[in-house]
Structures are given as structure tokens and as C-alpha cells.
C-alpha atoms as one frame of an Amber mdcrd trajectory, in Angstrom:
protein
 -18.160  16.640  23.202 -14.807  15.807  21.551 -14.426  15.919  17.781 -14.647
  12.532  16.053 -11.451  10.928  14.795 -11.356  11.008  10.981  -9.538   8.819
   8.456  -8.651  10.551   5.206  -6.159   8.203   3.503  -8.451   5.184   3.190
  -9.340   3.579  -0.143 -13.137   3.941   0.183 -13.578   6.785  -2.255 -17.287
   7.261  -1.585 -16.383   8.639   1.873 -14.440  11.897   1.772 -13.904  11.452
   5.491 -14.439   8.218   7.384 -15.171   8.577  11.083 -13.626   6.084  13.498
 -15.741   4.749  16.341 -14.260   4.548  19.818 -14.950   0.797  19.852 -12.136
   0.344  17.315  -9.770   1.285  20.125 -11.589  -0.087  23.171 -12.903  -3.500
  22.056 -10.754  -6.243  23.596 -10.169  -9.897  22.728  -8.720 -12.974  24.412
  -5.142 -14.150  23.938  -4.894 -16.326  20.823  -8.035 -14.822  19.304  -7.892
 -14.852  15.491 -10.359 -14.599  12.637  -8.692 -17.730  11.231 -10.487 -19.600
  14.046 -13.894 -18.601  12.661 -16.485 -21.329  12.094 -18.809 -19.069  10.087
 -21.570 -18.803  12.687 -21.851 -15.078  11.918 -22.681 -15.925   8.278 -26.022
 -17.473   9.196 -27.754 -14.095   9.440 -26.877 -13.161   5.882 -25.174  -9.946
   4.834 -25.939  -6.554   3.321 -24.296  -6.123  -0.087 -23.940  -3.245  -2.500
 -26.098  -3.402  -5.616 -22.959  -3.823  -7.742 -21.898  -6.803  -5.618 -25.332
  -8.337  -6.070 -25.098  -7.877  -9.830 -21.644  -9.492  -9.961 -22.902 -12.498
  -8.000 -25.889 -12.839 -10.324 -23.620 -12.513 -13.359 -21.698 -15.555 -12.135
 -24.723 -17.501 -10.894 -23.854 -20.622 -12.905 -20.401 -20.735 -11.318 -21.930
 -20.462  -7.839 -24.621 -23.073  -8.498 -21.905 -25.675  -9.083 -21.192 -25.663
  -5.351 -24.794 -25.589  -4.095 -26.419 -28.638  -2.518 -30.042 -29.781  -2.207
 -30.725 -27.473   0.768 -30.083 -24.296  -1.251 -32.404 -22.350  -3.542 -30.892
 -22.276  -7.026 -33.380 -19.679  -8.349 -31.563 -16.327  -8.507 -34.874 -14.508
  -8.002 -34.776 -15.766  -4.411 -31.182 -14.901  -3.595 -31.611 -11.273  -2.490
 -34.164  -9.031  -0.818 -35.448  -5.766  -2.299 -32.869  -2.933  -2.455 -32.953
  -0.096   0.057 -31.096   3.226   0.345 -27.908   3.088   2.419 -25.108   5.669
   2.277 -22.606   3.198   3.750 -22.411   1.506   0.328 -20.702   2.875  -2.822
 -23.879   2.946  -4.926 -25.967   4.424  -2.109 -28.117   1.298  -2.150 -27.808
  -2.157  -0.645 -29.687  -5.425  -0.543 -29.541  -8.385   1.836 -28.995 -12.062
   1.096 -32.112 -14.137   1.730 -32.286 -16.726   4.490 -33.354 -20.347   4.553
 -33.993 -22.595   7.552 -30.335 -22.830   8.593 -29.292 -19.315   7.579 -28.031
 -17.468   4.501 -29.006 -19.169   1.252 -25.357 -19.152   0.159 -24.424 -21.506
   3.019 -24.570 -25.204   2.183 -25.647 -27.884   4.665 -22.119 -27.958   6.093
 -22.177 -24.204   6.786 -19.754 -23.447   3.943 -20.245 -20.372   1.750 -20.629
 -21.317  -1.910 -19.773 -17.775  -3.052 -16.450 -18.109  -1.227 -15.938 -21.550
  -2.777 -16.663 -20.272  -6.285 -14.245 -17.360  -5.880 -11.528 -19.655  -4.531
 -11.839 -21.907  -7.603 -11.982 -19.051 -10.124  -9.094 -18.520 -12.571  -6.264
 -16.087 -11.745  -7.260 -12.453 -12.126 -10.953 -13.178 -11.611 -11.143 -10.783
  -8.641 -13.535 -10.688  -5.715 -16.944 -12.335  -5.655 -17.423 -12.650  -1.911
 -19.177  -9.506  -0.566 -17.105  -6.710   0.960 -18.601  -6.902   4.442 -18.311
 -10.702   4.565 -14.582 -10.359   4.056 -14.232  -7.415   6.454 -16.269  -8.862
   9.361 -16.277  -8.116  12.287 -15.092  -4.700  11.103 -18.007  -2.774   9.621
 -19.165   0.712   8.662 -22.245   2.072  10.368 -23.571   5.521   9.497 -20.241
   6.548   8.007 -18.275   5.332  11.024 -15.685   2.551  11.111 -16.943   0.231
  13.850 -16.870  -3.297  15.260 -19.833  -5.678  15.094 -19.865  -7.385  18.491
 -23.473  -8.604  18.377 -23.433 -11.492  15.886 -21.338 -14.011  17.834 -20.693
 -12.726  21.362 -19.773 -16.193  22.659 -17.235 -17.006  19.924 -14.250 -15.953
  22.042 -11.705 -17.648  19.777 -12.551 -15.288  16.897 -14.894 -12.272  16.949
 -16.427 -12.448  20.446 -14.948  -9.701  22.667 -13.918 -10.182  26.282 -13.624
  -7.623  29.049 -10.051  -6.425  29.608  -8.635  -8.863  27.034  -4.961  -8.415
  26.022  -5.675  -7.935  22.289  -7.373  -5.139  20.346  -9.168  -5.213  17.005
  -5.910  -3.881  15.519  -4.205  -7.075  16.699  -6.889  -9.551  15.671  -8.113
  -7.982  12.419  -5.034  -6.568  10.701  -5.977  -8.344   7.448  -9.601  -7.182
   7.557  -8.658  -3.580   8.338  -6.035  -3.376   5.614  -8.444  -4.976   3.143
 -11.102  -2.413   4.025  -8.931   0.698   4.279  -5.947  -0.064   2.055  -2.318
   0.116   3.214  -2.282   3.899   3.658  -5.583   3.928   5.501  -4.507   1.105
   7.800  -1.211   2.868   8.543  -3.156   6.047   9.335  -5.386   4.070  11.711
  -2.369   2.569  13.511  -0.897   6.042  13.982  -4.264   7.294  15.209  -4.341
   4.495  17.795  -0.798   5.306  18.946  -1.618   9.019  19.219  -4.743   8.189
  21.214  -2.737   6.074  23.663  -0.220   8.872  24.044  -2.999  11.407  24.701
  -4.578   9.152  27.312  -1.284   8.601  29.114  -0.644  12.348  29.224  -4.115
  12.969  30.634  -3.628  10.429  33.435  -1.936  12.067  36.434   1.079  10.271
  37.861   0.283   8.321  40.985   2.000   9.720  44.053   2.958   7.624  47.061
   0.530   7.808  49.930   2.158   9.385  53.003   2.793   6.957  55.872
């Protein structure tokens, strides 16, 4: 078994070494695929958030409530599930946003995220409110490995739904998400890793020789 590829220059300080799953290099997408085409279908299942992210959301509950409609639960006691241990999060613990009939409680009746709306309307310098993995999707971290979530919206081919033998990779479609997650140095290291992998594969593939007549 080959050694896993490791990122060391990323900005996620709680991982001394971040493994890179093979799907980062092999997942393919259709021409024109872009996360800017997303309609938020993936948001319906809710998201796992670090305890610190939960606390920041609760701290700014009044700001978020301004954008909620009659379909959403305004009681903060019902916004998150019980915490659970998870080493993929900085605090070592995560929780999950609770669901209502049409999905995550932070989605209004039009499918818009009120946490995103509150952050967008916040004053300059306010910082992030939207959870880390919401912003990074479909890039994720699973058991200490940088991976791609291809299960949430497999039919959304214009954004995060992969296609067999598509012309684009996750590096093409999710440059913003990867740089956000890894930082500039980490993203540059990942691009070099992808180029080195392609070079290794080409060197391992024997040249095709003409078949004798």
C-alpha cells in the first residue's frame, strides 16, 4: 500500500499533517460546473459545526432572528443537537444543526440561509458567522483526510454533482473553497501535489508502441 499524500503548509493548525484523499485528484465534473451555480439543495441536511462556531452563532442570535420567517424555530435551544467528540474539528467536538420539515432550521421558506444573510449584512470587520464546512462544501475533512462529499447532491451536475470522465477536477471547480480551507500556502502545496501526481502517473504509463502489420 502506498503512503498517503500529506499536506503540511495548510492553515488548519489542529492537524500537524493533513492527509489528502485520492478523490481530490480523481473526482471529475462537467464543463461549466461551478459552485456559483449552487441552489443550496445540499444545505437541507444541515451541517456539523465546531462548538466554537455554535457559540458564535448563539452569541449573535438576535442578528440571525431578524432574517427568520414563520417556518423557522426562533428558540436557540432548538437550533443544535447535542455535542459529540470529533477530531476533525478544532475543539475536538462538534454539533449538528437541527432540521425542520424542509431541512436545516437556518433555511427560510425560500431555501435561503439566514446565517449567511446575517453575515452578509454585518458591519465591516465582523468576520465569519457561516460555519466552516458550509463555506467549504463540497470539500470536507473526514477522519483527518481532505476529501470530496459527492453524496449530498449527486444529480446537481452544474455545481457539486460529479460526472464520469468530466473535463474538470475539484481543483478547477473549487479553487475558492480549497484556498479558504487550506490558506494560500496550503492550496499552492496541493496544486503542486496534483502536478507531481500527474507526472508520476505519466512516467508509470508505458509508451504505446505501434502494432506490427
